[in-house]
Amino acid sequence: MVVHLAAVVGCIPGASIVGQDDDGALDTSVAVKFGPTRVTFRVRAMLELDEAAREGRITAQGKDSIGGTRMRSTAKFGVTPGPG
């Protein structure tokens, strides 16, 4: 299974890749909007894949640059064949 990291991160609104570490971790930026307030987090994300099951998990943790608010998130995803 070929994975395009930008495509996976592109499924997360407000997220973008800003770099990648030697261990495969992604340095990302995630912007979250709470009503009129917008907070941007610097996030380190790891992508784990189960190619046989065509599933994966992305885990992320980081903090915002202004107030030091911390966040942690996990998302699971799967890939299914399209029509035809």
Coordinates of N, CA and C in Angstrom, one line a residue:
M1 N 0.9 -1.2 0.0 CA 0.0 0.0 0.0 C 0.9 1.2 0.0
V2 N 0.7 2.1 -1.0 CA 1.5 3.3 -1.1 C 0.7 4.4 -0.3
V3 N 1.4 5.0 0.6 CA 0.7 6.1 1.4 C 1.4 7.4 1.1
H4 N 0.5 8.3 0.8 CA 1.0 9.7 0.5 C 0.6 10.5 1.8
L5 N 1.6 10.8 2.6 CA 1.4 11.4 3.9 C 0.6 12.7 3.8
A6 N 0.8 13.5 2.8 CA 0.1 14.7 2.6 C -1.4 14.5 2.4
A7 N -1.7 13.3 1.7 CA -3.1 13.0 1.5 C -3.8 12.6 2.8
V8 N -3.1 11.9 3.7 CA -3.7 11.5 5.0 C -3.9 12.8 5.9
V9 N -2.8 13.6 6.0 CA -2.9 14.8 6.8 C -3.9 15.8 6.2
G10 N -4.1 15.8 4.8 CA -5.0 16.6 4.2 C -6.5 16.3 4.6
C11 N -6.7 15.2 5.1 CA -8.1 14.8 5.6 C -8.4 15.5 6.9
I12 N -7.5 16.1 7.5 CA -7.7 16.8 8.8 C -7.8 18.3 8.6
P13 N -9.0 18.8 8.8 CA -9.1 20.3 8.5 C -8.1 21.1 9.3
G14 N -7.5 22.1 8.7 CA -6.6 23.0 9.4 C -5.2 22.4 9.6
A15 N -4.9 21.2 9.1 CA -3.6 20.6 9.3 C -2.7 20.7 8.1
S16 N -1.4 20.8 8.4 CA -0.4 20.8 7.3 C 0.9 20.3 7.8
I17 N 1.7 19.7 6.9 CA 3.0 19.1 7.2 C 4.0 20.2 7.0
V18 N 4.9 20.4 8.0 CA 5.9 21.5 7.9 C 7.3 20.8 7.9
G19 N 7.4 19.5 8.2 CA 8.7 18.8 8.2 C 8.5 17.4 8.6
Q20 N 9.6 16.6 8.4 CA 9.6 15.2 8.8 C 10.9 14.9 9.5
D21 N 10.9 14.2 10.7 CA 12.1 13.8 11.4 C 12.6 12.5 10.9
D22 N 13.9 12.2 11.2 CA 14.6 11.0 10.8 C 13.8 9.8 11.2
D23 N 13.1 9.8 12.3 CA 12.4 8.6 12.8 C 11.0 8.4 12.1
G24 N 10.7 9.3 11.2 CA 9.4 9.2 10.4 C 8.3 10.1 11.0
A25 N 8.5 10.6 12.2 CA 7.5 11.5 12.8 C 7.4 12.8 11.9
L26 N 6.1 13.2 11.9 CA 5.8 14.4 11.1 C 5.8 15.6 12.0
D27 N 6.4 16.7 11.6 CA 6.2 18.0 12.3 C 5.1 18.7 11.5
T28 N 4.0 18.9 12.2 CA 2.8 19.5 11.6 C 2.3 20.7 12.3
S29 N 1.4 21.4 11.7 CA 0.7 22.5 12.3 C -0.8 22.3 12.1
V30 N -1.5 22.5 13.2 CA -2.9 22.2 13.2 C -3.6 23.5 13.8
A31 N -4.5 24.1 13.0 CA -5.3 25.2 13.4 C -6.7 24.8 13.8
V32 N -7.1 25.2 14.9 CA -8.4 24.8 15.4 C -9.2 26.1 15.7
K33 N -10.4 26.2 15.3 CA -11.3 27.4 15.5 C -12.3 27.0 16.6
F34 N -12.4 27.8 17.6 CA -13.4 27.7 18.7 C -14.2 29.0 18.6
G35 N -15.3 29.0 17.9 CA -16.1 30.3 17.7 C -15.2 31.3 17.1
P36 N -15.1 32.5 17.7 CA -14.3 33.6 17.0 C -12.8 33.4 17.3
T37 N -12.4 32.4 18.1 CA -11.0 32.2 18.5 C -10.3 31.2 17.6
R38 N -9.1 31.4 17.2 CA -8.4 30.4 16.4 C -7.1 30.2 17.1
V39 N -6.8 28.9 17.3 CA -5.6 28.5 18.0 C -4.8 27.6 17.1
T40 N -3.5 27.8 16.9 CA -2.6 27.0 16.1 C -1.6 26.2 17.0
F41 N -1.6 24.9 16.8 CA -0.7 24.0 17.5 C 0.4 23.6 16.7
R42 N 1.6 23.5 17.3 CA 2.7 22.8 16.7 C 2.6 21.4 17.1
V43 N 2.6 20.4 16.2 CA 2.2 19.0 16.6 C 3.3 18.1 16.0
R44 N 3.6 17.1 16.8 CA 4.4 16.0 16.3 C 3.5 14.8 16.1
A45 N 3.4 14.3 14.9 CA 2.5 13.2 14.6 C 3.2 12.0 14.1
M46 N 2.7 10.8 14.5 CA 3.2 9.5 14.0 C 2.1 8.8 13.2
L47 N 2.5 8.2 12.1 CA 1.6 7.4 11.3 C 1.9 6.0 11.4
E48 N 1.0 5.1 11.8 CA 1.2 3.7 11.9 C 0.3 3.0 10.9
L49 N 0.8 2.1 10.1 CA 0.0 1.4 9.1 C 0.0 -0.1 9.3
D50 N -1.2 -0.6 9.0 CA -1.4 -2.1 8.9 C -1.7 -2.4 7.4
E51 N -0.7 -2.6 6.6 CA -0.9 -2.8 5.2 C -1.9 -4.0 4.9
A52 N -1.7 -5.1 5.6 CA -2.6 -6.2 5.3 C -4.1 -5.9 5.5
A53 N -4.4 -5.1 6.6 CA -5.8 -4.8 6.9 C -6.2 -3.5 6.2
R54 N -5.2 -2.8 5.5 CA -5.5 -1.6 4.8 C -6.1 -0.5 5.8
E55 N -5.5 -0.5 7.0 CA -5.9 0.4 8.0 C -4.7 1.2 8.5
G56 N -5.0 2.2 9.2 CA -3.9 3.0 9.9 C -4.4 3.8 11.0
R57 N -3.4 4.4 11.7 CA -3.7 5.3 12.8 C -2.7 6.4 12.8
I58 N -3.2 7.6 13.1 CA -2.3 8.7 13.3 C -2.5 9.2 14.7
T59 N -1.4 9.4 15.4 CA -1.4 9.9 16.7 C -0.6 11.2 16.7
A60 N -1.1 12.2 17.5 CA -0.5 13.5 17.5 C -0.5 14.1 18.9
Q61 N 0.5 14.9 19.2 CA 0.5 15.6 20.4 C 1.3 16.9 20.2
G62 N 0.9 18.0 20.8 CA 1.6 19.2 20.7 C 1.0 20.3 21.6
K63 N 1.5 21.5 21.3 CA 1.0 22.7 22.2 C 0.9 23.9 21.3
D64 N 0.1 24.8 21.7 CA 0.0 26.1 21.0 C 1.2 27.0 21.3
S65 N 1.4 27.9 20.5 CA 2.6 28.8 20.6 C 2.4 30.0 21.5
I66 N 1.1 30.3 21.9 CA 0.9 31.5 22.7 C 0.7 31.1 24.1
G67 N -0.3 30.3 24.5 CA -0.6 30.0 25.9 C -0.1 28.7 26.4
G68 N 0.5 27.9 25.6 CA 1.0 26.6 26.0 C 0.0 25.6 26.2
T69 N -1.2 25.7 25.7 CA -2.2 24.7 25.8 C -1.8 23.5 25.1
R70 N -1.9 22.3 25.7 CA -1.5 21.1 25.1 C -2.7 20.3 24.6
M71 N -2.4 19.5 23.5 CA -3.4 18.7 22.9 C -2.8 17.3 22.6
R72 N -3.7 16.3 22.6 CA -3.3 14.9 22.2 C -4.5 14.4 21.4
S73 N -4.2 13.7 20.3 CA -5.3 13.2 19.4 C -4.9 11.9 18.8
T74 N -5.9 11.0 18.5 CA -5.7 9.8 17.8 C -6.8 9.6 16.8
A75 N -6.5 9.3 15.6 CA -7.5 9.0 14.5 C -7.2 7.7 13.8
K76 N -8.2 6.9 13.6 CA -8.0 5.6 12.9 C -8.7 5.8 11.5
F77 N -8.1 5.2 10.5 CA -8.7 5.3 9.2 C -8.5 3.9 8.5
G78 N -9.3 3.7 7.4 CA -9.3 2.5 6.6 C -9.4 2.9 5.1
V79 N -8.9 2.1 4.3 CA -8.9 2.3 2.8 C -9.7 1.1 2.2
T80 N -10.7 1.5 1.5 CA -11.6 0.5 0.8 C -11.5 0.7 -0.7
P81 N -11.7 -0.4 -1.5 CA -11.6 -0.2 -2.9 C -12.8 0.6 -3.4
G82 N -12.6 1.4 -4.4 CA -13.6 2.2 -5.0 C -14.4 1.4 -6.1
P83 N -15.4 1.9 -6.6 CA -16.2 1.2 -7.7 C -15.3 1.0 -8.9
G84 N -15.6 -0.1 -9.5 CA -15.0 -0.4 -10.8 C -13.6 -0.8 -10.8

